[in-house]
XYZ file of C-alpha atoms in Angstrom:
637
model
C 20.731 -21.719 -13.562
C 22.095 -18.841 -16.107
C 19.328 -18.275 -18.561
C 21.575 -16.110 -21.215
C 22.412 -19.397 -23.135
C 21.330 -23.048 -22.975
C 24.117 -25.360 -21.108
C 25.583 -28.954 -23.151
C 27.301 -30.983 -20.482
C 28.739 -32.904 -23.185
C 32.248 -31.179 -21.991
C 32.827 -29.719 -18.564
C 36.377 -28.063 -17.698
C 36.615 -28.494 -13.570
C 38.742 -25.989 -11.928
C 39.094 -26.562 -7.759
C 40.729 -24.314 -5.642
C 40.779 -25.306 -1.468
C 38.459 -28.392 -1.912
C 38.722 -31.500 0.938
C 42.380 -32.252 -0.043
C 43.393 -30.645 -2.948
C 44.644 -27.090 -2.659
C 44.497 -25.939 -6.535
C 43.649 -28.447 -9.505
C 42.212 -28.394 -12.977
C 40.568 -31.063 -15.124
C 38.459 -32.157 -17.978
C 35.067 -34.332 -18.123
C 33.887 -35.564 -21.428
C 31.234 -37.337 -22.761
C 30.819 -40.765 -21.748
C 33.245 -42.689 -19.008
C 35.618 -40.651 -17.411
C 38.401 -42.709 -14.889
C 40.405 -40.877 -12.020
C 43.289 -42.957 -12.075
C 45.862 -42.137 -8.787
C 46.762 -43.275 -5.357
C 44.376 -43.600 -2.293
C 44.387 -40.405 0.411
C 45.717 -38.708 -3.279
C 42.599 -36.570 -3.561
C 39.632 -38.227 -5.169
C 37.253 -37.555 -3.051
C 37.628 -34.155 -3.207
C 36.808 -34.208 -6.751
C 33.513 -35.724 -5.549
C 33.365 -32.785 -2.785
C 34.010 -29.973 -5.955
C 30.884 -32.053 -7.582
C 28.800 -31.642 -4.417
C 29.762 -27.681 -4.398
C 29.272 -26.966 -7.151
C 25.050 -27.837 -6.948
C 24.760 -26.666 -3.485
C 22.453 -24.125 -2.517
C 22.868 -20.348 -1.779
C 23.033 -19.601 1.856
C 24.490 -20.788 5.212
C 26.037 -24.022 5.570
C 27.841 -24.743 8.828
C 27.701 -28.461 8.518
C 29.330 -28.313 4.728
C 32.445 -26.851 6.209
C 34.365 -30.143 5.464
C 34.369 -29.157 1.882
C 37.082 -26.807 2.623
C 40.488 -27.598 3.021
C 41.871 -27.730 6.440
C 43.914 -24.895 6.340
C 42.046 -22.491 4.215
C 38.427 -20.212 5.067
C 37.566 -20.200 0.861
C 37.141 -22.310 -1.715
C 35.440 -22.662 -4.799
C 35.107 -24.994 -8.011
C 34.106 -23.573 -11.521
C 32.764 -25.243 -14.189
C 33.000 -24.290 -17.750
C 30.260 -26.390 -20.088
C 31.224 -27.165 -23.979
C 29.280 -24.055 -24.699
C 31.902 -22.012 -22.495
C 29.253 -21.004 -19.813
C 30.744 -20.807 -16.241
C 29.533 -21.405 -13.361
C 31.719 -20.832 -10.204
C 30.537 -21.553 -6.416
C 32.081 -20.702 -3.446
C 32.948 -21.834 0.592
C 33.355 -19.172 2.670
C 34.251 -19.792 6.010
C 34.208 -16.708 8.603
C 34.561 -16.851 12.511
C 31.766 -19.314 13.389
C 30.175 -18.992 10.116
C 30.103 -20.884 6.882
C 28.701 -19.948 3.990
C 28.427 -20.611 -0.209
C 27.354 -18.455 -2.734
C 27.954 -18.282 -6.594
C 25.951 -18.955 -9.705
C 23.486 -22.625 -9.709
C 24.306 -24.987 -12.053
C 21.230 -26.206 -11.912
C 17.630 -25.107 -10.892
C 17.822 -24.283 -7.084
C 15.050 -26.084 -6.304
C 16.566 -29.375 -7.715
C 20.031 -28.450 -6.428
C 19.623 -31.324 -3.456
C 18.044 -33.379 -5.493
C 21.339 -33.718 -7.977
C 23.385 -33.968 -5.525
C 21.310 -36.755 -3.419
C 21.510 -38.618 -6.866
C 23.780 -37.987 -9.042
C 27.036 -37.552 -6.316
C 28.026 -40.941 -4.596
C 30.306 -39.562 -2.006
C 30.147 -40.845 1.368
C 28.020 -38.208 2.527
C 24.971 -39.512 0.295
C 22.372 -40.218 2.599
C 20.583 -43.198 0.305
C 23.730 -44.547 0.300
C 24.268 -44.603 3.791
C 20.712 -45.499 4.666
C 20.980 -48.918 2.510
C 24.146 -49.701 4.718
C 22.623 -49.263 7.937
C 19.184 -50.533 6.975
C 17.170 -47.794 7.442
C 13.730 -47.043 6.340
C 13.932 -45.195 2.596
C 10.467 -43.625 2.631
C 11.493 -40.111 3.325
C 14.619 -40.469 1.672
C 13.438 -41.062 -1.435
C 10.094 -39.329 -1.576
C 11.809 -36.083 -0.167
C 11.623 -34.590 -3.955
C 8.086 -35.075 -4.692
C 4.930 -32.470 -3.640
C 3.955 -35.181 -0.683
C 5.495 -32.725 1.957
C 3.759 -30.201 0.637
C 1.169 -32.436 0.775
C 1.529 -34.099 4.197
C 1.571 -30.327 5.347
C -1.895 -29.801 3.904
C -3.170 -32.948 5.488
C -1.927 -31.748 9.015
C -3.409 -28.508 8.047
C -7.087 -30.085 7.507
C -6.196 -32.412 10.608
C -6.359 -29.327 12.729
C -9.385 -27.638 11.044
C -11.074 -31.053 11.497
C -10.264 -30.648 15.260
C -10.746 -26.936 15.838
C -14.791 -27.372 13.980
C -14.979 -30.519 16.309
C -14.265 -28.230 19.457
C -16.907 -25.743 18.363
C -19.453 -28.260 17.503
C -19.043 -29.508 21.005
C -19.202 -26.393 22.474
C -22.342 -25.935 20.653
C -24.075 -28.559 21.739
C -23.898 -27.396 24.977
C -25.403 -24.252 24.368
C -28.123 -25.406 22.895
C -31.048 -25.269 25.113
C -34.714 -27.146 25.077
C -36.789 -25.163 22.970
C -40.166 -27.186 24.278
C -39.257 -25.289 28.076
C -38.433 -22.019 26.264
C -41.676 -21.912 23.767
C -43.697 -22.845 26.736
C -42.522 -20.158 29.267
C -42.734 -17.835 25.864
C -46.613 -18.514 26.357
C -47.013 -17.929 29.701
C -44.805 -14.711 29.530
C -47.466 -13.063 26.844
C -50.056 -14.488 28.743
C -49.567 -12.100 31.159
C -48.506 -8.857 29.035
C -52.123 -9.243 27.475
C -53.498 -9.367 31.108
C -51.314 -6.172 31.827
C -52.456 -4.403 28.526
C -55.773 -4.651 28.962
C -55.444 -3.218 32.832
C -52.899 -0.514 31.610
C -55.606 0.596 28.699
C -58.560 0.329 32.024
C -56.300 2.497 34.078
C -55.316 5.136 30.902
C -58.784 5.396 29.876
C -60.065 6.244 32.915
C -57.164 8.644 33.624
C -57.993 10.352 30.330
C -61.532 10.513 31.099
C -60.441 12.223 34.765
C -58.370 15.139 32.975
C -61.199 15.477 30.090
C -63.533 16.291 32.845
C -60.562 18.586 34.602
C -59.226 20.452 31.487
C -63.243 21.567 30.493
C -63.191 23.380 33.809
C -63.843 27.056 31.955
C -61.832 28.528 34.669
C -58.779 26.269 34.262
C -59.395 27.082 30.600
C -59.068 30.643 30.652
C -55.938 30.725 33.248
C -53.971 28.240 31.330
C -55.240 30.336 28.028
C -54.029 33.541 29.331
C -50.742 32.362 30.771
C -49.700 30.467 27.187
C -50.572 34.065 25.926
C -47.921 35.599 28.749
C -45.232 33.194 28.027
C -45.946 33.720 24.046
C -45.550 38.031 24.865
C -42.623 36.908 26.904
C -40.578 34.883 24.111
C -41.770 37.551 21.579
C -40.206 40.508 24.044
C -36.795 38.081 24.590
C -36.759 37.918 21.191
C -37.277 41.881 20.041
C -34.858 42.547 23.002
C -31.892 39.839 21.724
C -32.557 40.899 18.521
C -32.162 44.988 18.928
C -29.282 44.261 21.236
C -27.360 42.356 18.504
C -28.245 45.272 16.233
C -27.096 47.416 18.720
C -23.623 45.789 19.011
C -23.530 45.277 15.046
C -24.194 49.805 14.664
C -21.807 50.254 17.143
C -19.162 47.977 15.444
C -20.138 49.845 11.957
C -19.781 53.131 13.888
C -16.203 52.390 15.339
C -15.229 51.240 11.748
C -16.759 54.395 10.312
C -14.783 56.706 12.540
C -11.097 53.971 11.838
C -12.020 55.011 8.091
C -12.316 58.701 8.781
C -8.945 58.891 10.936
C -7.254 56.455 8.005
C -9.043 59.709 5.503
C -7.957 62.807 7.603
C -4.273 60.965 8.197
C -2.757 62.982 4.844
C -1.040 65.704 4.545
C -2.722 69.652 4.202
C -2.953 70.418 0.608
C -3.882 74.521 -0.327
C -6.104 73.270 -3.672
C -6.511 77.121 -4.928
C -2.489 77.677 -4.246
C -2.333 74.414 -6.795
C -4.896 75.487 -8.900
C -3.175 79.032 -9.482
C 0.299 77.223 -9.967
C -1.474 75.145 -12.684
C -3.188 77.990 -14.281
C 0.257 79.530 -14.413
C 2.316 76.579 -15.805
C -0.511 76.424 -18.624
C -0.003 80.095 -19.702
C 3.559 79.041 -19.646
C 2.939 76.071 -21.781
C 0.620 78.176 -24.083
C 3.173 81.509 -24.780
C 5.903 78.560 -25.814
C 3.254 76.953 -27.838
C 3.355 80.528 -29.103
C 6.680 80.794 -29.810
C 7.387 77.327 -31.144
C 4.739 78.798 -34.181
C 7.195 81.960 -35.083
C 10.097 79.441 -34.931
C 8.500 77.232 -37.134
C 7.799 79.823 -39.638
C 11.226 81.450 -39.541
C 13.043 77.849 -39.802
C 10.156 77.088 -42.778
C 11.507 80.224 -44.286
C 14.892 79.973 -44.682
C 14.543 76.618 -45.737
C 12.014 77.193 -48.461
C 14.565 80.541 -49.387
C 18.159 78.424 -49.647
C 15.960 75.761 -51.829
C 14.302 78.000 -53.994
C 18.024 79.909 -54.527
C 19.389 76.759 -55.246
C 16.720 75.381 -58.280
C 17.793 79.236 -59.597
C 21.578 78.405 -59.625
C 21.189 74.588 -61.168
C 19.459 76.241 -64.090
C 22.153 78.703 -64.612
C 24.862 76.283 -63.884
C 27.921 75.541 -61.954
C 29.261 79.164 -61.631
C 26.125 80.505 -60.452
C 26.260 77.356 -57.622
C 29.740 78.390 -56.578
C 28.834 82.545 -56.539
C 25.494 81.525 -54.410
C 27.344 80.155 -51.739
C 29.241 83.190 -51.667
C 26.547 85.638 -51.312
C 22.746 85.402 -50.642
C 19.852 88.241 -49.385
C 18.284 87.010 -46.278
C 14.492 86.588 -47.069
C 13.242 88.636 -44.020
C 15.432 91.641 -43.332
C 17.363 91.948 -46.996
C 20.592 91.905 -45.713
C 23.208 90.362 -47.902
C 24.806 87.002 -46.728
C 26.269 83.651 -47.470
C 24.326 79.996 -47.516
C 26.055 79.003 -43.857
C 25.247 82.223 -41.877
C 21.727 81.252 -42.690
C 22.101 77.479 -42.017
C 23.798 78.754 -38.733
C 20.573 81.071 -38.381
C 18.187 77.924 -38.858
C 20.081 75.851 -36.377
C 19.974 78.356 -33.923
C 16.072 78.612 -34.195
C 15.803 75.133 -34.026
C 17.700 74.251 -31.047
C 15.301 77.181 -29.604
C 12.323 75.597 -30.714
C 13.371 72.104 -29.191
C 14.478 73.420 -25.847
C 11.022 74.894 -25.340
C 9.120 71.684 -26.032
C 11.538 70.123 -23.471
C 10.370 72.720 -21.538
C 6.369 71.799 -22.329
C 6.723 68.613 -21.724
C 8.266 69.216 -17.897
C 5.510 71.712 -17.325
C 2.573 69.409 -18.606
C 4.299 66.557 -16.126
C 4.154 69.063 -13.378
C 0.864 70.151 -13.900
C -0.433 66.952 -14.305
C 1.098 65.565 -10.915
C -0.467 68.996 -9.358
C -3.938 67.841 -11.001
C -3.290 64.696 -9.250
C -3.240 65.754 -5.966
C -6.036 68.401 -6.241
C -8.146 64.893 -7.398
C -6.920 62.862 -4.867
C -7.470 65.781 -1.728
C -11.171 66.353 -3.122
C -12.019 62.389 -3.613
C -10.661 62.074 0.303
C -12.493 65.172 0.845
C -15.426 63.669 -0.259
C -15.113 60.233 1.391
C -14.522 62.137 4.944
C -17.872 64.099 4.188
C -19.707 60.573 3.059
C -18.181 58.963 6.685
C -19.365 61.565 8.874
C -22.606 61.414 7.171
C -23.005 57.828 8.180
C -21.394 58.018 11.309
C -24.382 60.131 12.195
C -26.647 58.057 10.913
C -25.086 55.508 12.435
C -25.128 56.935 16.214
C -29.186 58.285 15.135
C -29.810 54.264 14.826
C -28.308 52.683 18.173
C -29.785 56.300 20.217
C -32.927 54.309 18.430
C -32.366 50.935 19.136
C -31.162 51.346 22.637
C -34.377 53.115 23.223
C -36.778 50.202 21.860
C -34.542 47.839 24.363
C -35.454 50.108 27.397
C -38.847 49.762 26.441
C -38.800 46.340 25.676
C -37.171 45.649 28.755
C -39.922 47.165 30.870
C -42.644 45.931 29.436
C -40.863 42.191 30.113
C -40.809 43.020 33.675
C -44.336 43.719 33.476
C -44.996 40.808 31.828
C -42.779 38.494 33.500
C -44.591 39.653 37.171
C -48.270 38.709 35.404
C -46.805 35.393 34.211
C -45.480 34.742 38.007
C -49.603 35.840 39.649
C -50.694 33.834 36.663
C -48.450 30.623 37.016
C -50.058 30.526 40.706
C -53.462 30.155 39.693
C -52.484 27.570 37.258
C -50.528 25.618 39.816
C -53.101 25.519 42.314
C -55.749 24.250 39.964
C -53.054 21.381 38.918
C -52.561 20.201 42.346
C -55.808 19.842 43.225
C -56.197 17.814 39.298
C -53.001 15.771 40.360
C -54.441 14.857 44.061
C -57.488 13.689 42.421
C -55.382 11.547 39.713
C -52.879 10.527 41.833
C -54.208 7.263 42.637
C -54.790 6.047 38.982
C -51.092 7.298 38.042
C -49.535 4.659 41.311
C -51.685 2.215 39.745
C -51.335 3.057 36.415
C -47.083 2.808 37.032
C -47.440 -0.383 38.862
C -48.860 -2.070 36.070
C -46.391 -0.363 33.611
C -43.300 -1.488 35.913
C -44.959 -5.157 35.436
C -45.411 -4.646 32.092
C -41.854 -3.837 31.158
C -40.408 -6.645 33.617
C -42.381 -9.272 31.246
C -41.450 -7.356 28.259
C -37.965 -7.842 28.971
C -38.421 -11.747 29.950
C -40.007 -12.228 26.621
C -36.905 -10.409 24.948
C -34.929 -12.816 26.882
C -36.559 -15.610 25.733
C -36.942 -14.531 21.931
C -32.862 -13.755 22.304
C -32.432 -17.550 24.093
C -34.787 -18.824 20.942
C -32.884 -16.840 18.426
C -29.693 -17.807 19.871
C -30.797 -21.126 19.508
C -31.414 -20.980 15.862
C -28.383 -19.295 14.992
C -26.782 -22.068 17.242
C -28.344 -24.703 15.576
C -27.476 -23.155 11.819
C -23.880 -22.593 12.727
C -24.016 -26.542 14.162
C -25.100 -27.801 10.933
C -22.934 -25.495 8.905
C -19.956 -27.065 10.784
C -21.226 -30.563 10.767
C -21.160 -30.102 6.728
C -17.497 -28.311 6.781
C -16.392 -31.027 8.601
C -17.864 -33.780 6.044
C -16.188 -31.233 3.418
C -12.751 -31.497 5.297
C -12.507 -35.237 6.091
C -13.728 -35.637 1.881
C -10.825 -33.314 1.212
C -8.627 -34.716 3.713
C -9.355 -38.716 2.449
C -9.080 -37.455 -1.145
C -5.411 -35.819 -0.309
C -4.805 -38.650 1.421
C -5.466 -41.025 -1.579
C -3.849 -38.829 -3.912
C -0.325 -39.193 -1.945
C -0.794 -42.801 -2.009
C -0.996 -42.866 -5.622
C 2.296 -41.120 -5.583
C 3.730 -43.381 -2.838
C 2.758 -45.826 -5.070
C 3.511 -44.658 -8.304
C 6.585 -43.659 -7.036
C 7.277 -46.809 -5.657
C 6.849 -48.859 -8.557
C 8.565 -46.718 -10.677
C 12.157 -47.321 -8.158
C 10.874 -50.882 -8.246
C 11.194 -51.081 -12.269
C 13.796 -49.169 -12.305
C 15.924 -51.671 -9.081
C 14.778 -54.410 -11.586
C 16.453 -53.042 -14.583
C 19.412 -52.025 -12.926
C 19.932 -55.197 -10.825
C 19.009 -57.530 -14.061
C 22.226 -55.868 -15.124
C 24.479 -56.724 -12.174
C 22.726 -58.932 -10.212
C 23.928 -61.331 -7.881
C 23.223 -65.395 -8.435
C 21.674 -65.971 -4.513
C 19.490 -63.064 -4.478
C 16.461 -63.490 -6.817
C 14.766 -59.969 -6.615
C 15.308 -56.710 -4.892
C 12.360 -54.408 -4.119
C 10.607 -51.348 -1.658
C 7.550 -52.974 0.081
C 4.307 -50.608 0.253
C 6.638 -48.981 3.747
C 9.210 -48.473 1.790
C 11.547 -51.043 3.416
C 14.272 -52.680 0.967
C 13.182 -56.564 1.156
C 15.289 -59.128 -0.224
C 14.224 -62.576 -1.952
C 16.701 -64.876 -1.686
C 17.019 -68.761 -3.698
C 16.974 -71.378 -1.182
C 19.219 -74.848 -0.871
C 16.154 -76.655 -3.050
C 15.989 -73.839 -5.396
C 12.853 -72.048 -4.147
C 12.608 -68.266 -3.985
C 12.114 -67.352 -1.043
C 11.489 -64.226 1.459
C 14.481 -63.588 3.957
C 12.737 -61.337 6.582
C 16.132 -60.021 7.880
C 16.224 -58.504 4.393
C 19.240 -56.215 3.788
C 20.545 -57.007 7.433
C 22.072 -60.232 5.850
C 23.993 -58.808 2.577
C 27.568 -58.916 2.173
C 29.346 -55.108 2.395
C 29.932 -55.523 -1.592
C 25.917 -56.591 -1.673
C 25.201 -53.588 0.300
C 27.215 -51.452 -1.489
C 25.716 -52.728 -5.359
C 22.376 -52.397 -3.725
C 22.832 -48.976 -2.771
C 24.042 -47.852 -5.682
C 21.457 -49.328 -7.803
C 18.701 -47.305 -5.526
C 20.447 -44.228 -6.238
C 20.759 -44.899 -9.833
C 16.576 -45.917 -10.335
C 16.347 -42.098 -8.398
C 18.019 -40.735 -11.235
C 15.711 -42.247 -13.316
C 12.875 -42.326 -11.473
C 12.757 -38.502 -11.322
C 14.938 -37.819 -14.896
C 17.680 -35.861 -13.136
C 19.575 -36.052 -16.565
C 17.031 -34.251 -17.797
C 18.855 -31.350 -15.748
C 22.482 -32.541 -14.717
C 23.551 -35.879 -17.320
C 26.475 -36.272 -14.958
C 26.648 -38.962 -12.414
C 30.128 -39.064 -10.058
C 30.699 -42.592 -8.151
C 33.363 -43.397 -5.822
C 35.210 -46.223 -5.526
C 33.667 -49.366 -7.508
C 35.710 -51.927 -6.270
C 32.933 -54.161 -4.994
C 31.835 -54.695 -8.439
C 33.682 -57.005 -10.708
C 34.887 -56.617 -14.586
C 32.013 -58.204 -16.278
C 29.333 -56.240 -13.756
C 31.138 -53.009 -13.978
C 30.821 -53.718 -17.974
C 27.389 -54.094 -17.797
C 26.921 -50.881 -15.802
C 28.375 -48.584 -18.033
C 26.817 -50.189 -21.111
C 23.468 -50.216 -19.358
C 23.948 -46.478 -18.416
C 25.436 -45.580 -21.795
C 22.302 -43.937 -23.205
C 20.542 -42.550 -20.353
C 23.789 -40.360 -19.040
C 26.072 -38.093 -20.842
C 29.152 -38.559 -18.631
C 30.419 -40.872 -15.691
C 32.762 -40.042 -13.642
C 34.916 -43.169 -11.413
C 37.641 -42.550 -8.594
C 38.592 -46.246 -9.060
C 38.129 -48.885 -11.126
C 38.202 -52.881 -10.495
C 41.075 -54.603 -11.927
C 40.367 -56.369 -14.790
C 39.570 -55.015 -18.499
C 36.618 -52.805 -19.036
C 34.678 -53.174 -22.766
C 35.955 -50.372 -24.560
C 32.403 -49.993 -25.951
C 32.229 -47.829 -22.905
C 33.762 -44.834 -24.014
C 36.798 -44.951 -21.825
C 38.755 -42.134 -21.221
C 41.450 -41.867 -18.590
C 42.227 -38.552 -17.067
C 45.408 -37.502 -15.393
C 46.294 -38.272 -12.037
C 45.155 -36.064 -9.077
C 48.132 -34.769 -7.145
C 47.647 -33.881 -3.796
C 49.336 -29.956 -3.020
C 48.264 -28.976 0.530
């Protein structure tokens, strides 16, 4: 259901569009009883079918394809509630497919339960299982947790049987432990026997080489060929060792000379044909230094001469100004001339004096980038001389090392030829030691190849023992999970009695109240037995109650159909579907007369907001029961 705004079903506006029978139709339910009044085969069953739409489920639903009408592959009904909340579902029917979708009225997971309910169209299966006399167990405890249950049940059923299998499998692996224990014994019985003839045998072995290995002869050969092979790995060594140095010099010697052919790869530089050019360019630099000074001072001159002239003239006043500019004595040669021959004089000088520091700076630039490569040649210079000095030293080292390998190597032949004569001696004293041992070394394996054949039967039997244990742990750990199981198992069990029960008696109240209200005068009581069969109890000819065991099997079609609807009415109490949808929709009540029919409505009254008939029987209804007729359906296929 929407959650944007609480619903009131006190008012529902009903628009259908492709519905059973009707093709497009609109309508209003109100609080209280609402009557369809109109024709048979005019349509009001669809109105039931727009109902049952309307609280379907989401999803595929082939075998709800009679909603639709015959000629059409859509249809939907919307409902607006008094607050103006819609809700519109729809039947969509494509190739082999049918489907609805649209926004739930009602909590999806109660969505069946409404319309099982709450909707009394001929499809209702409590309804139709009252007619035919079926069994109402499932039916009506469909909508509690005792599937959910019942699924949990079956689930410890088959952990119950699965710990069952492996407790019976265990048992026969279990093995007597009185047959094991005792071949246990027997088995270290005879490794003790074994040790003690394998410590004999050792200890007199030992006492055989003792006597062998003081032999001063054997002594001194086996001394003096440990000392060969020592000089031998000491030689291997030196020799490994100076020819990895070797290869490392002559790597370092091969990158010395790369370095010196990467040095000498420049370009020949004359450094005293640079040095003179730079000596030059300096002398340059210095004469226009030179110059720039007698600039300066003639530029300093005329400007300190015009300034001085002109303090003169602004004490004398404006015709002295005026008759300077006219005429002036240059300060350095006398001759008479005007202010702007000597300003032309002092910009003359001074675009002199700025064209030779121009000048200076390109002649510092040059001589600088000539300085540069005079450093550069005598830094290369230097690294060629520094390269060739270790290449040397470098080629001094492996002439060096390759000549302590030579020697090295010779004096290993030597050595290896002494270790060959002395390796003979040696042998021949061991054979004759191993001839004289060899017959406590056949006895001495025997006993060990005994010794490790009973070792490994007493593994066997420790494993068979241990096994046994583990066996008998994991038998007793499933023995008490399967007390644990059947405990949770009986206690599920009881608890979905209780709600068979409770369940039960709550339809059975409710069947009481309801039939109280429109019960009939030959039937006594209605009521579920603990199978949930519908029994009947019936007044006899002397006026005895008493138990017809055909039960239902013998009602009238108007019993039946009272009977059926009073079930489905103690459901909607039973499990407060008003508390969700306070609608209930009932077809045709012509099996129930004026003053039942009454009753009914005022009986219903408070626990449903509106009720909704497709036909009334004749007669007058109380108008206590909020009657309100609607329009008349109008079939437009």
């Amino acid at each position: 259901m929407r959650d944007n705004m609480s619903s009131n079903f006190s008012q529902l506006d009903i628009s259908l569009k492709n519905v059973g029978g009707l093709k497009e139709k609109n309508l209003t339910v109100k609080s209280g009883l609402n009557i369809i009044e109109a024709p048979n085969a005019s349509g009001k069953t669809s109105l039931l079918r727009g109902f049952l739409l309307s609280v379907l489920p989401n999803g595929k639903a082939n075998h709800y394809s009679y909603l639709l009408h015959s000629k059409s592959n859509f249809g939907s009904v919307k409902i607006t509630d008094a607050n103006g909340q819609e809700y519109t579902k729809e039947i969509v029917k494509d190739k082999n497919s049918v489907s609805i979708k649209g926004d739930n009225i009602v909590d999806p997971e109660k969505e069946n339960l409404v319309s099982r309910f709450t909707i009394a169209g001929n499809t209702n299966k409590i309804l139709d299982a009252v007619r035919t006399g079926q069994n109402l167990k499932d039916i009506l405890l469909e909508y509690t947790n005792i599937p959910d249950l019942k699924n949990q049940l079956s689930k410890y059923d088959s952990q119950i049987k699965d710990n069952e299998n492996q407790l019976n499998t265990l048992e026969n692996k279990l093995k007597n432990e009185t047959e094991l224990y005792k071949n246990l014994s027997i088995t270290r019985n005879e490794i003790e026997k074994l040790d003690e003839e394998k410590s004999k045998l050792e200890k007199e072995y030992t006492a055989k080489k003792i006597d062998d290995e003081t032999n001063k002869e054997y002594k001194e050969a086996v001394n003096k060929l440990n000392k060969i092979q020592q000089s031998i790995k000491e030689l291997e060594n030196k020799i490994n060792y100076n020819k990895k140095r070797y290869k490392e010099l002559e790597e370092t010697k091969q990158k010395y000379e790369n370095d010196l052919e990467q040095v000498q790869h420049n370009e020949n530089i004359d450094v005293n044909t640079l040095e003179n050019e730079i000596k030059n360019i300096n002398e340059k630099i210095d004469s226009n230094i030179s110059k720039m000074k007698t600039l300066n001072t003639y530029i300093d001159g005329i400007d300190e001469f015009i300034n001085s002239s002109l303090d003169i003239a602004d004490v004398q006043g404006n015709n002295s100004i005026d008759s300077l500019a006219e005429s002036l004595n240059c300060p350095f040669c006398g001759t008479n001339c005007d202010k702007s021959k000597l300003e032309e004089q002092k910009s003359h000088l001074t675009s002199i004096r700025d064209s030779l520091k121009e000048e200076n700076k390109s002649l510092k630039q040059k001589s600088s980038e000539k300085q540069e490569l005079i450093d550069s040649y005598k830094k290369k210079e230097n690294e060629i001389n520094k390269i060739n000095s270790k290449i040397i030293d470098t080629e001094n080292l492996i002439s060096e090392t390759n000549e302590q390998i030579k020697k090295a190597q010779n004096k290993l032949r030597d050595i290896k030829q002494q270790k060959i004569e002395q390796e003979d001696i040696v042998s021949k004293f061991k054979e004759e030691v191993e001839t004289e041992t060899a017959d406590i070394t056949n006895r001495l394996s025997k006993v060990n190849a005994q010794l490790e054949s009973y070792k490994n039967k007493e593994d066997q039997i420790n494993k068979s023992i241990e096994n046994n244990r583990l066996n008998k742990e994991k038998y007793d750990e499933l023995k008490t999970k399967i007390d644990d199981l059947n405990d949770k198992r009986s206690n599920l069990q009881k608890k979905i009695n209780n709600i068979e029960q409770n369940v039960r008696e709550n339809f059975n109240n409710h069947i009481k109240e309801v039939y109280d209200e429109l019960g009939f005068e030959n039937i006594d009581n209605i009521e579920l037995s603990s199978d949930y069969n519908l029994y009947i109890t019936r007044t006899s000819d002397e006026g005895k109650g008493y138990f017809d065991r055909y039960s239902i099997m013998t009602l009238s079609t108007s019993e039946l159909e009272v009977i059926g609807l009073i079930v489905m009415l103690s459901g909607y109490l039973t499990y407060k579907v008003n508390e969700v949808f306070p609608v209930i929709v009932l077809d045709e009540l012509t099996y129930l007369d004026t003053k039942r029919m009454n009753d009914l409505m005022d009986y219903m009254s408070d626990k449903v907001e509106s009720v909704v008939l497709t036909k009334l029987p004749s007669g007058t209804l109380n108008t206590n029961a909020n009657l309100q007729k609607l329009e008349s359906l109008s079939t437009t296929a």
